[in-house]
């Protein structure tokens, strides 16, 4: 995923390495590269908070003329329940910085239930 960080072009890559046998959460590395000249790894962080981790759509959000944020989803589903963590990250001084994490939960039954927030 190509992004802008500090006005510079950067490349992010997400490597989902699965999960450990003794843990419910997976291991997914988000890597940041500078491709100007010889490719250079600038930073790498584990962004897995659950079993499956991937770029959310849209995966890139413009936050200023020279900066993008990256959106990652980490999730798992049981028979009728879904657990989702959405991570919003930005790059500052060529290092990933977590902006926020949004956790959501959904249920699927043979009826419809809605909740309106006041």
mmCIF file with all atom_site columns, C-alpha atoms in Angstrom, residues 26 30 34 78-79 88 95 114:
data_model
loop_
_atom_site.group_PDB
_atom_site.id
_atom_site.type_symbol
_atom_site.label_atom_id
_atom_site.label_alt_id
_atom_site.label_comp_id
_atom_site.label_asym_id
_atom_site.label_entity_id
_atom_site.label_seq_id
_atom_site.pdbx_PDB_ins_code
_atom_site.Cartn_x
_atom_site.Cartn_y
_atom_site.Cartn_z
_atom_site.occupancy
_atom_site.B_iso_or_equiv
_atom_site.pdbx_formal_charge
_atom_site.auth_seq_id
_atom_site.auth_comp_id
_atom_site.auth_asym_id
_atom_site.auth_atom_id
_atom_site.pdbx_PDB_model_num
ATOM 1 C CA . UNK A 1 26  ? -2.323  -13.641 15.640 1.00 0.00 ? 26  UNK A CA 1
ATOM 2 C CA . UNK A 1 30  ? 3.047   -3.900  9.314  1.00 0.00 ? 30  UNK A CA 1
ATOM 3 C CA . UNK A 1 34  ? 11.479  3.956   1.810  1.00 0.00 ? 34  UNK A CA 1
ATOM 4 C CA . UNK A 1 78  ? -17.696 -17.471 16.280 1.00 0.00 ? 78  UNK A CA 1
ATOM 5 C CA . UNK A 1 79  ? -20.866 -19.205 15.100 1.00 0.00 ? 79  UNK A CA 1
ATOM 6 C CA . UNK A 1 88  ? -5.822  3.724   12.703 1.00 0.00 ? 88  UNK A CA 1
ATOM 7 C CA . UNK A 1 95  ? 7.840   5.487   12.644 1.00 0.00 ? 95  UNK A CA 1
ATOM 8 C CA . UNK A 1 114 ? -30.788 -2.513  16.201 1.00 0.00 ? 114 UNK A CA 1
#
